[in-house]
Amino acid sequence: GSTLHAAASEKGRYFGTAIAAGRMNDATYMGIVDREFGMITAENEMKMDATEPNRGQFSYTNGDRIVNDALGKGKKVRGHTLAWHAQQPGWMQSMSGSALRQALLNHVTQVATHYKGKIYAWDVVNEAFADDGRGSRRDSNLQRTGNDWIEAAFRAARAADPGAKLCYNDYGTDSINPKSTAVYDMVRDFKARGVPIDCVGFQSHFGTTIPSDYRANLQRFADLGVDVQITELDIEQGSNQANAYRQVVEACLAVSRCTGITVWGVRDTDSWRTGKNPLLFDGNGNKKAAYTSTLNAL
Ligand code: XIL
């Protein structure tokens, strides 16, 4: 294949990117998106603060722009994200207890229902584990409603859109470590008890290197009977960037249940990691060495 998604498709995988609705009128940007990518994630437009800015009032304008544009061009969409401690609307930030639990499940149900039939996979829950080296749950208003809030969100999502794959997504879980092992134990428990979960997303926001046990970690999750996906890939610019992107592709291709890779933005100037130049295209939209090594590895 001569583009990222065409090459990935030949290997039975997808290659995607996150996009911002506010950049969709930029011809250089959309030209690259249309040409190179077959899976689209909304960078911010489907998060809780965007979709339910006031309690019970849902706002889908920007999310719909992204989803309908992608589907109209024959691309697929990853939904990001139904439940997260961050980017909550103000009204939700100040809630707690059973009222918050009810508001969360209503949010999951409403948003998943709105997009029913249009989403390849939902990040149902994002970043619910802590970085304390002990695999604890992250403290948040959602966690304080009870440890079962994650499975409640997954059950609500399945009921609303039975056709979407349901994923747990996190960062810092890319290697074998206490945090990823805690997620692993949760997924194993969900599978054992019939809690609906289909996939695990590994954000993969990397410094200049990737973990040596990246492939082994993806494989141990796949062995639980879930798909794995690389969901928010970016790698800091440096002399190793092209090599590191190649290693990510090789890790995914080595795991049969690794279904695809998404990079978190198009050009370096579009990245949330300001100054790190972590993406595949430079600020002018030109292909970087990292692009070529990625394409060649696919
Ligand atoms: C980031 C976006 O890229 C930024 O535009 C926004 O200001 C903050 O969120 N983990 C996630 C993504 O799951 O939603 C985050 O996206 C990056 C870290």
mmCIF file of N, CA and C in Angstrom, residues 94-220:
data_model
loop_
_atom_site.group_PDB
_atom_site.id
_atom_site.type_symbol
_atom_site.label_atom_id
_atom_site.label_comp_id
_atom_site.label_asym_id
_atom_site.label_seq_id
_atom_site.Cartn_x
_atom_site.Cartn_y
_atom_site.Cartn_z
ATOM 1 N N SER A 94 -19.086 18.720 40.247
ATOM 2 C CA SER A 94 -19.549 19.028 41.603
ATOM 3 C C SER A 94 -20.541 18.003 42.133
ATOM 4 N N MET A 95 -20.719 16.888 41.399
ATOM 5 C CA MET A 95 -21.663 15.866 41.876
ATOM 6 C C MET A 95 -20.932 14.721 42.572
ATOM 7 N N SER A 96 -21.682 13.937 43.328
ATOM 8 C CA SER A 96 -21.109 12.775 44.017
ATOM 9 C C SER A 96 -22.208 11.752 44.301
ATOM 10 N N GLY A 97 -21.763 10.590 44.744
ATOM 11 C CA GLY A 97 -22.691 9.585 45.265
ATOM 12 C C GLY A 97 -23.648 9.035 44.230
ATOM 13 N N SER A 98 -24.826 8.628 44.689
ATOM 14 C CA SER A 98 -25.771 7.954 43.795
ATOM 15 C C SER A 98 -26.303 8.888 42.718
ATOM 16 N N ALA A 99 -26.372 10.175 43.016
ATOM 17 C CA ALA A 99 -26.817 11.121 41.977
ATOM 18 C C ALA A 99 -25.803 11.170 40.831
ATOM 19 N N LEU A 100 -24.504 11.167 41.183
ATOM 20 C CA LEU A 100 -23.471 11.144 40.144
ATOM 21 C C LEU A 100 -23.514 9.821 39.379
ATOM 22 N N ARG A 101 -23.676 8.725 40.098
ATOM 23 C CA ARG A 101 -23.746 7.416 39.413
ATOM 24 C C ARG A 101 -24.875 7.426 38.377
ATOM 25 N N GLN A 102 -26.021 7.937 38.789
ATOM 26 C CA GLN A 102 -27.168 7.985 37.881
ATOM 27 C C GLN A 102 -26.893 8.920 36.700
ATOM 28 N N ALA A 103 -26.265 10.049 36.964
ATOM 29 C CA ALA A 103 -25.944 11.005 35.888
ATOM 30 C C ALA A 103 -24.927 10.411 34.921
ATOM 31 N N LEU A 104 -23.948 9.685 35.460
ATOM 32 C CA LEU A 104 -22.942 9.045 34.607
ATOM 33 C C LEU A 104 -23.602 8.024 33.684
ATOM 34 N N LEU A 105 -24.431 7.145 34.277
ATOM 35 C CA LEU A 105 -25.031 6.088 33.458
ATOM 36 C C LEU A 105 -25.994 6.675 32.433
ATOM 37 N N ASN A 106 -26.675 7.757 32.795
ATOM 38 C CA ASN A 106 -27.522 8.436 31.809
ATOM 39 C C ASN A 106 -26.682 9.004 30.674
ATOM 40 N N HIS A 107 -25.538 9.573 31.019
ATOM 41 C CA HIS A 107 -24.643 10.112 29.989
ATOM 42 C C HIS A 107 -24.187 9.000 29.044
ATOM 43 N N VAL A 108 -23.732 7.897 29.620
ATOM 44 C CA VAL A 108 -23.266 6.774 28.795
ATOM 45 C C VAL A 108 -24.391 6.307 27.867
ATOM 46 N N THR A 109 -25.570 6.142 28.428
ATOM 47 C CA THR A 109 -26.706 5.639 27.642
ATOM 48 C C THR A 109 -27.085 6.615 26.527
ATOM 49 N N GLN A 110 -27.157 7.894 26.856
ATOM 50 C CA GLN A 110 -27.601 8.883 25.867
ATOM 51 C C GLN A 110 -26.599 9.020 24.728
ATOM 52 N N VAL A 111 -25.330 9.120 25.063
ATOM 53 C CA VAL A 111 -24.319 9.359 24.018
ATOM 54 C C VAL A 111 -24.140 8.101 23.162
ATOM 55 N N ALA A 112 -24.078 6.941 23.804
ATOM 56 C CA ALA A 112 -23.927 5.697 23.034
ATOM 57 C C ALA A 112 -25.154 5.449 22.155
ATOM 58 N N THR A 113 -26.321 5.854 22.627
ATOM 59 C CA THR A 113 -27.543 5.704 21.823
ATOM 60 C C THR A 113 -27.531 6.661 20.642
ATOM 61 N N HIS A 114 -27.105 7.890 20.879
ATOM 62 C CA HIS A 114 -27.034 8.864 19.776
ATOM 63 C C HIS A 114 -26.164 8.346 18.633
ATOM 64 N N TYR A 115 -25.035 7.738 18.995
ATOM 65 C CA TYR A 115 -24.085 7.279 17.968
ATOM 66 C C TYR A 115 -24.269 5.796 17.611
ATOM 67 N N LYS A 116 -25.346 5.206 18.075
ATOM 68 C CA LYS A 116 -25.584 3.775 17.853
ATOM 69 C C LYS A 116 -25.426 3.400 16.378
ATOM 70 N N GLY A 117 -24.682 2.348 16.126
ATOM 71 C CA GLY A 117 -24.501 1.860 14.762
ATOM 72 C C GLY A 117 -23.400 2.567 13.985
ATOM 73 N N LYS A 118 -22.817 3.615 14.552
ATOM 74 C CA LYS A 118 -21.804 4.397 13.833
ATOM 75 C C LYS A 118 -20.388 4.212 14.382
ATOM 76 N N ILE A 119 -20.259 3.510 15.496
ATOM 77 C CA ILE A 119 -18.980 3.468 16.200
ATOM 78 C C ILE A 119 -18.381 2.060 16.136
ATOM 79 N N TYR A 120 -17.138 1.988 15.684
ATOM 80 C CA TYR A 120 -16.407 0.711 15.644
ATOM 81 C C TYR A 120 -16.083 0.252 17.067
ATOM 82 N N ALA A 121 -15.549 1.161 17.870
ATOM 83 C CA ALA A 121 -15.203 0.833 19.255
ATOM 84 C C ALA A 121 -15.329 2.093 20.099
ATOM 85 N N TRP A 122 -15.873 1.930 21.288
ATOM 86 C CA TRP A 122 -15.953 3.030 22.258
ATOM 87 C C TRP A 122 -14.888 2.862 23.333
ATOM 88 N N ASP A 123 -14.167 3.913 23.648
ATOM 89 C CA ASP A 123 -13.435 3.972 24.904
ATOM 90 C C ASP A 123 -14.489 4.261 25.970
ATOM 91 N N VAL A 124 -15.025 3.199 26.567
ATOM 92 C CA VAL A 124 -16.120 3.383 27.532
ATOM 93 C C VAL A 124 -15.597 4.100 28.759
ATOM 94 N N VAL A 125 -14.476 3.625 29.264
ATOM 95 C CA VAL A 125 -13.849 4.231 30.453
ATOM 96 C C VAL A 125 -12.388 4.529 30.119
ATOM 97 N N ASN A 126 -11.963 5.729 30.472
ATOM 98 C CA ASN A 126 -10.616 6.218 30.187
ATOM 99 C C ASN A 126 -9.879 6.498 31.499
ATOM 100 N N GLU A 127 -8.678 5.989 31.631
ATOM 101 C CA GLU A 127 -7.737 6.407 32.679
ATOM 102 C C GLU A 127 -8.264 6.252 34.106
ATOM 103 N N ALA A 128 -8.775 5.068 34.436
ATOM 104 C CA ALA A 128 -9.370 4.869 35.766
ATOM 105 C C ALA A 128 -8.383 4.330 36.795
ATOM 106 N N PHE A 129 -7.134 4.114 36.386
ATOM 107 C CA PHE A 129 -6.147 3.599 37.331
ATOM 108 C C PHE A 129 -5.089 4.649 37.658
ATOM 109 N N ALA A 130 -4.532 4.552 38.852
ATOM 110 C CA ALA A 130 -3.585 5.535 39.373
ATOM 111 C C ALA A 130 -2.159 5.192 38.967
ATOM 112 N N ASP A 131 -1.267 6.136 39.218
ATOM 113 C CA ASP A 131 0.159 5.970 38.891
ATOM 114 C C ASP A 131 0.979 5.780 40.170
ATOM 115 N N ASP A 132 0.406 5.096 41.158
ATOM 116 C CA ASP A 132 1.056 5.018 42.470
ATOM 117 C C ASP A 132 2.009 3.839 42.607
ATOM 118 N N GLY A 133 2.199 3.080 41.509
ATOM 119 C CA GLY A 133 3.110 1.943 41.584
ATOM 120 C C GLY A 133 2.525 0.744 42.307
ATOM 121 N N ARG A 134 1.247 0.854 42.697
ATOM 122 C CA ARG A 134 0.601 -0.257 43.401
ATOM 123 C C ARG A 134 -0.638 -0.747 42.672
ATOM 124 N N GLY A 135 -0.924 -0.149 41.502
ATOM 125 C CA GLY A 135 -2.078 -0.609 40.722
ATOM 126 C C GLY A 135 -3.415 -0.211 41.315
ATOM 127 N N SER A 136 -3.439 0.861 42.095
ATOM 128 C CA SER A 136 -4.702 1.313 42.695
ATOM 129 C C SER A 136 -5.597 1.947 41.649
ATOM 130 N N ARG A 137 -6.871 1.990 41.952
ATOM 131 C CA ARG A 137 -7.769 2.828 41.181
ATOM 132 C C ARG A 137 -7.407 4.298 41.414
ATOM 133 N N ARG A 138 -7.580 5.107 40.372
ATOM 134 C CA ARG A 138 -7.406 6.551 40.497
ATOM 135 C C ARG A 138 -8.543 7.109 41.349
ATOM 136 N N ASP A 139 -8.203 7.943 42.298
ATOM 137 C CA ASP A 139 -9.256 8.621 43.056
ATOM 138 C C ASP A 139 -9.947 9.634 42.143
ATOM 139 N N SER A 140 -11.283 9.645 42.172
ATOM 140 C CA SER A 140 -12.053 10.622 41.385
ATOM 141 C C SER A 140 -13.472 10.621 41.921
ATOM 142 N N ASN A 141 -14.252 11.581 41.501
ATOM 143 C CA ASN A 141 -15.655 11.571 41.911
ATOM 144 C C ASN A 141 -16.343 10.293 41.426
ATOM 145 N N LEU A 142 -15.965 9.800 40.251
ATOM 146 C CA LEU A 142 -16.577 8.569 39.725
ATOM 147 C C LEU A 142 -16.171 7.366 40.567
ATOM 148 N N GLN A 143 -14.895 7.259 40.898
ATOM 149 C CA GLN A 143 -14.422 6.137 41.715
ATOM 150 C C GLN A 143 -15.105 6.147 43.080
ATOM 151 N N ARG A 144 -15.354 7.322 43.625
ATOM 152 C CA ARG A 144 -15.967 7.408 44.954
ATOM 153 C C ARG A 144 -17.438 7.007 44.952
ATOM 154 N N THR A 145 -18.034 6.792 43.746
ATOM 155 C CA THR A 145 -19.410 6.261 43.729
ATOM 156 C C THR A 145 -19.431 4.755 43.968
ATOM 157 N N GLY A 146 -18.250 4.130 43.988
ATOM 158 C CA GLY A 146 -18.190 2.682 44.227
ATOM 159 C C GLY A 146 -17.311 2.011 43.200
ATOM 160 N N ASN A 147 -16.604 0.973 43.627
ATOM 161 C CA ASN A 147 -15.613 0.321 42.769
ATOM 162 C C ASN A 147 -16.231 -0.286 41.505
ATOM 163 N N ASP A 148 -17.547 -0.510 41.548
ATOM 164 C CA ASP A 148 -18.218 -1.139 40.409
ATOM 165 C C ASP A 148 -18.661 -0.137 39.348
ATOM 166 N N TRP A 149 -18.181 1.118 39.446
ATOM 167 C CA TRP A 149 -18.638 2.113 38.468
ATOM 168 C C TRP A 149 -18.192 1.771 37.048
ATOM 169 N N ILE A 150 -17.046 1.112 36.925
ATOM 170 C CA ILE A 150 -16.528 0.793 35.591
ATOM 171 C C ILE A 150 -17.421 -0.250 34.917
ATOM 172 N N GLU A 151 -17.726 -1.318 35.657
ATOM 173 C CA GLU A 151 -18.564 -2.343 35.021
ATOM 174 C C GLU A 151 -19.975 -1.813 34.758
ATOM 175 N N ALA A 152 -20.469 -0.945 35.608
ATOM 176 C CA ALA A 152 -21.791 -0.354 35.362
ATOM 177 C C ALA A 152 -21.782 0.449 34.061
ATOM 178 N N ALA A 153 -20.697 1.178 33.816
ATOM 179 C CA ALA A 153 -20.589 1.948 32.571
ATOM 180 C C ALA A 153 -20.538 1.017 31.361
ATOM 181 N N PHE A 154 -19.774 -0.081 31.472
ATOM 182 C CA PHE A 154 -19.696 -1.032 30.343
ATOM 183 C C PHE A 154 -21.055 -1.677 30.071
ATOM 184 N N ARG A 155 -21.778 -2.027 31.103
ATOM 185 C CA ARG A 155 -23.101 -2.646 30.884
ATOM 186 C C ARG A 155 -24.066 -1.655 30.233
ATOM 187 N N ALA A 156 -24.008 -0.405 30.646
ATOM 188 C CA ALA A 156 -24.894 0.612 30.047
ATOM 189 C C ALA A 156 -24.533 0.834 28.582
ATOM 190 N N ALA A 157 -23.245 0.839 28.280
ATOM 191 C CA ALA A 157 -22.813 1.041 26.892
ATOM 192 C C ALA A 157 -23.258 -0.124 26.014
ATOM 193 N N ARG A 158 -23.107 -1.328 26.510
ATOM 194 C CA ARG A 158 -23.528 -2.510 25.722
ATOM 195 C C ARG A 158 -25.028 -2.474 25.444
ATOM 196 N N ALA A 159 -25.812 -2.105 26.458
ATOM 197 C CA ALA A 159 -27.265 -2.055 26.277
ATOM 198 C C ALA A 159 -27.642 -1.006 25.232
ATOM 199 N N ALA A 160 -26.908 0.098 25.206
ATOM 200 C CA ALA A 160 -27.254 1.206 24.300
ATOM 201 C C ALA A 160 -26.819 0.931 22.871
ATOM 202 N N ASP A 161 -25.649 0.334 22.677
ATOM 203 C CA ASP A 161 -25.140 0.082 21.319
ATOM 204 C C ASP A 161 -24.466 -1.285 21.271
ATOM 205 N N PRO A 162 -25.274 -2.330 21.105
ATOM 206 C CA PRO A 162 -24.723 -3.697 21.158
ATOM 207 C C PRO A 162 -23.727 -3.991 20.050
ATOM 208 N N GLY A 163 -23.684 -3.170 19.004
ATOM 209 C CA GLY A 163 -22.793 -3.433 17.879
ATOM 210 C C GLY A 163 -21.402 -2.849 18.029
ATOM 211 N N ALA A 164 -21.202 -1.976 18.986
ATOM 212 C CA ALA A 164 -19.885 -1.345 19.153
ATOM 213 C C ALA A 164 -18.993 -2.215 20.027
ATOM 214 N N LYS A 165 -17.717 -2.312 19.676
ATOM 215 C CA LYS A 165 -16.763 -2.924 20.587
ATOM 216 C C LYS A 165 -16.567 -1.977 21.770
ATOM 217 N N LEU A 166 -16.445 -2.534 22.948
ATOM 218 C CA LEU A 166 -16.318 -1.722 24.166
ATOM 219 C C LEU A 166 -14.922 -1.886 24.753
ATOM 220 N N CYS A 167 -14.206 -0.764 24.858
ATOM 221 C CA CYS A 167 -12.802 -0.794 25.285
ATOM 222 C C CYS A 167 -12.582 -0.077 26.614
ATOM 223 N N TYR A 168 -11.584 -0.553 27.346
ATOM 224 C CA TYR A 168 -10.972 0.200 28.435
ATOM 225 C C TYR A 168 -9.681 0.801 27.884
ATOM 226 N N ASN A 169 -9.427 2.105 28.152
ATOM 227 C CA ASN A 169 -8.295 2.819 27.559
ATOM 228 C C ASN A 169 -7.475 3.503 28.654
ATOM 229 N N ASP A 170 -6.147 3.435 28.559
ATOM 230 C CA ASP A 170 -5.327 4.107 29.584
ATOM 231 C C ASP A 170 -3.926 4.390 29.043
ATOM 232 N N TYR A 171 -3.190 5.207 29.819
ATOM 233 C CA TYR A 171 -1.781 5.484 29.521
ATOM 234 C C TYR A 171 -0.925 4.845 30.613
ATOM 235 N N GLY A 172 0.360 4.688 30.333
ATOM 236 C CA GLY A 172 1.254 4.130 31.350
ATOM 237 C C GLY A 172 1.030 2.643 31.560
ATOM 238 N N THR A 173 0.237 2.047 30.670
ATOM 239 C CA THR A 173 -0.074 0.618 30.738
ATOM 240 C C THR A 173 0.583 -0.113 29.564
ATOM 241 N N ASP A 174 1.531 0.537 28.917
ATOM 242 C CA ASP A 174 2.123 0.009 27.682
ATOM 243 C C ASP A 174 3.182 -1.059 27.962
ATOM 244 N N SER A 175 3.763 -1.028 29.152
ATOM 245 C CA SER A 175 4.710 -2.080 29.538
ATOM 246 C C SER A 175 4.066 -2.945 30.625
ATOM 247 N N ILE A 176 4.765 -3.986 31.020
ATOM 248 C CA ILE A 176 4.285 -4.831 32.115
ATOM 249 C C ILE A 176 4.728 -4.167 33.414
ATOM 250 N N ASN A 177 3.781 -3.627 34.152
ATOM 251 C CA ASN A 177 4.073 -2.866 35.372
ATOM 252 C C ASN A 177 2.849 -2.966 36.295
ATOM 253 N N PRO A 178 2.929 -2.444 37.498
ATOM 254 C CA PRO A 178 1.793 -2.603 38.425
ATOM 255 C C PRO A 178 0.485 -2.019 37.883
ATOM 256 N N LYS A 179 0.554 -0.911 37.155
ATOM 257 C CA LYS A 179 -0.677 -0.313 36.625
ATOM 258 C C LYS A 179 -1.292 -1.207 35.552
ATOM 259 N N SER A 180 -0.472 -1.655 34.594
ATOM 260 C CA SER A 180 -1.031 -2.491 33.525
ATOM 261 C C SER A 180 -1.505 -3.831 34.078
ATOM 262 N N THR A 181 -0.824 -4.324 35.107
ATOM 263 C CA THR A 181 -1.252 -5.599 35.702
ATOM 264 C C THR A 181 -2.586 -5.440 36.429
ATOM 265 N N ALA A 182 -2.822 -4.283 37.016
ATOM 266 C CA ALA A 182 -4.122 -4.035 37.648
ATOM 267 C C ALA A 182 -5.231 -3.992 36.589
ATOM 268 N N VAL A 183 -4.950 -3.373 35.437
ATOM 269 C CA VAL A 183 -5.937 -3.366 34.345
ATOM 270 C C VAL A 183 -6.151 -4.800 33.850
ATOM 271 N N TYR A 184 -5.059 -5.520 33.717
ATOM 272 C CA TYR A 184 -5.118 -6.932 33.276
ATOM 273 C C TYR A 184 -6.011 -7.753 34.211
ATOM 274 N N ASP A 185 -5.820 -7.566 35.508
ATOM 275 C CA ASP A 185 -6.631 -8.308 36.480
ATOM 276 C C ASP A 185 -8.107 -7.924 36.372
ATOM 277 N N MET A 186 -8.382 -6.641 36.113
ATOM 278 C CA MET A 186 -9.768 -6.203 35.942
ATOM 279 C C MET A 186 -10.385 -6.849 34.699
ATOM 280 N N VAL A 187 -9.647 -6.854 33.606
ATOM 281 C CA VAL A 187 -10.186 -7.430 32.362
ATOM 282 C C VAL A 187 -10.436 -8.927 32.544
ATOM 283 N N ARG A 188 -9.500 -9.609 33.188
ATOM 284 C CA ARG A 188 -9.679 -11.045 33.431
ATOM 285 C C ARG A 188 -10.918 -11.295 34.281
ATOM 286 N N ASP A 189 -11.104 -10.458 35.298
ATOM 287 C CA ASP A 189 -12.295 -10.575 36.159
ATOM 288 C C ASP A 189 -13.571 -10.291 35.362
ATOM 289 N N PHE A 190 -13.544 -9.256 34.513
ATOM 290 C CA PHE A 190 -14.732 -8.941 33.696
ATOM 291 C C PHE A 190 -15.075 -10.120 32.787
ATOM 292 N N LYS A 191 -14.069 -10.699 32.155
ATOM 293 C CA LYS A 191 -14.334 -11.836 31.259
ATOM 294 C C LYS A 191 -14.910 -13.018 32.054
ATOM 295 N N ALA A 192 -14.381 -13.236 33.253
ATOM 296 C CA ALA A 192 -14.836 -14.372 34.067
ATOM 297 C C ALA A 192 -16.280 -14.189 34.518
ATOM 298 N N ARG A 193 -16.673 -12.943 34.773
ATOM 299 C CA ARG A 193 -18.024 -12.681 35.299
ATOM 300 C C ARG A 193 -19.008 -12.238 34.224
ATOM 301 N N GLY A 194 -18.577 -12.186 32.975
ATOM 302 C CA GLY A 194 -19.504 -11.814 31.907
ATOM 303 C C GLY A 194 -19.791 -10.332 31.804
ATOM 304 N N VAL A 195 -18.939 -9.499 32.382
ATOM 305 C CA VAL A 195 -19.076 -8.053 32.169
ATOM 306 C C VAL A 195 -18.635 -7.760 30.730
ATOM 307 N N PRO A 196 -19.442 -7.030 29.948
ATOM 308 C CA PRO A 196 -19.115 -6.867 28.528
ATOM 309 C C PRO A 196 -17.900 -5.977 28.298
ATOM 310 N N ILE A 197 -16.813 -6.577 27.836
ATOM 311 C CA ILE A 197 -15.618 -5.828 27.423
ATOM 312 C C ILE A 197 -15.012 -6.562 26.236
ATOM 313 N N ASP A 198 -14.618 -5.812 25.216
ATOM 314 C CA ASP A 198 -14.138 -6.405 23.964
ATOM 315 C C ASP A 198 -12.707 -6.035 23.629
ATOM 316 N N CYS A 199 -12.201 -4.978 24.241
ATOM 317 C CA CYS A 199 -10.895 -4.471 23.794
ATOM 318 C C CYS A 199 -10.267 -3.591 24.866
ATOM 319 N N VAL A 200 -8.951 -3.492 24.760
ATOM 320 C CA VAL A 200 -8.179 -2.614 25.636
ATOM 321 C C VAL A 200 -7.342 -1.695 24.759
ATOM 322 N N GLY A 201 -7.419 -0.396 25.051
ATOM 323 C CA GLY A 201 -6.648 0.606 24.321
ATOM 324 C C GLY A 201 -5.409 1.002 25.107
ATOM 325 N N PHE A 202 -4.306 1.054 24.416
ATOM 326 C CA PHE A 202 -3.034 1.477 24.999
ATOM 327 C C PHE A 202 -2.675 2.821 24.369
ATOM 328 N N GLN A 203 -2.733 3.890 25.159
ATOM 329 C CA GLN A 203 -2.585 5.232 24.587
ATOM 330 C C GLN A 203 -1.239 5.381 23.876
ATOM 331 N N SER A 204 -0.172 4.944 24.517
ATOM 332 C CA SER A 204 1.147 4.963 23.878
ATOM 333 C C SER A 204 1.648 6.375 23.567
ATOM 334 N N HIS A 205 1.542 7.250 24.564
ATOM 335 C CA HIS A 205 2.214 8.556 24.505
ATOM 336 C C HIS A 205 3.636 8.329 25.010
ATOM 337 N N PHE A 206 4.592 8.280 24.085
ATOM 338 C CA PHE A 206 5.946 7.863 24.451
ATOM 339 C C PHE A 206 6.930 9.021 24.458
ATOM 340 N N GLY A 207 7.985 8.852 25.266
ATOM 341 C CA GLY A 207 9.161 9.706 25.172
ATOM 342 C C GLY A 207 9.922 9.312 23.912
ATOM 343 N N THR A 208 11.225 9.173 24.013
ATOM 344 C CA THR A 208 11.999 8.885 22.801
ATOM 345 C C THR A 208 12.155 7.393 22.536
ATOM 346 N N THR A 209 11.742 6.545 23.494
ATOM 347 C CA THR A 209 11.864 5.100 23.294
ATOM 348 C C THR A 209 10.551 4.416 23.639
ATOM 349 N N ILE A 210 10.396 3.172 23.193
ATOM 350 C CA ILE A 210 9.223 2.392 23.573
ATOM 351 C C ILE A 210 9.662 1.263 24.501
ATOM 352 N N PRO A 211 8.747 0.782 25.369
ATOM 353 C CA PRO A 211 9.125 -0.257 26.333
ATOM 354 C C PRO A 211 9.568 -1.538 25.622
ATOM 355 N N SER A 212 10.568 -2.203 26.178
ATOM 356 C CA SER A 212 11.084 -3.432 25.557
ATOM 357 C C SER A 212 10.058 -4.568 25.636
ATOM 358 N N ASP A 213 9.129 -4.486 26.603
ATOM 359 C CA ASP A 213 8.123 -5.541 26.744
ATOM 360 C C ASP A 213 6.750 -5.114 26.207
ATOM 361 N N TYR A 214 6.758 -4.146 25.308
ATOM 362 C CA TYR A 214 5.502 -3.640 24.716
ATOM 363 C C TYR A 214 4.717 -4.773 24.049
ATOM 364 N N ARG A 215 5.385 -5.519 23.152
ATOM 365 C CA ARG A 215 4.698 -6.601 22.442
ATOM 366 C C ARG A 215 4.193 -7.659 23.433
ATOM 367 N N ALA A 216 5.032 -8.030 24.384
ATOM 368 C CA ALA A 216 4.640 -9.057 25.362
ATOM 369 C C ALA A 216 3.434 -8.589 26.175
ATOM 370 N N ASN A 217 3.393 -7.300 26.482
ATOM 371 C CA ASN A 217 2.255 -6.784 27.242
ATOM 372 C C ASN A 217 0.976 -6.815 26.406
ATOM 373 N N LEU A 218 1.052 -6.380 25.149
ATOM 374 C CA LEU A 218 -0.114 -6.466 24.267
ATOM 375 C C LEU A 218 -0.587 -7.918 24.172
ATOM 376 N N GLN A 219 0.380 -8.836 24.053
ATOM 377 C CA GLN A 219 0.030 -10.253 23.870
ATOM 378 C C GLN A 219 -0.676 -10.821 25.108
ATOM 379 N N ARG A 220 -0.230 -10.419 26.303
ATOM 380 C CA ARG A 220 -0.877 -11.021 27.490
ATOM 381 C C ARG A 220 -2.323 -10.567 27.610
#
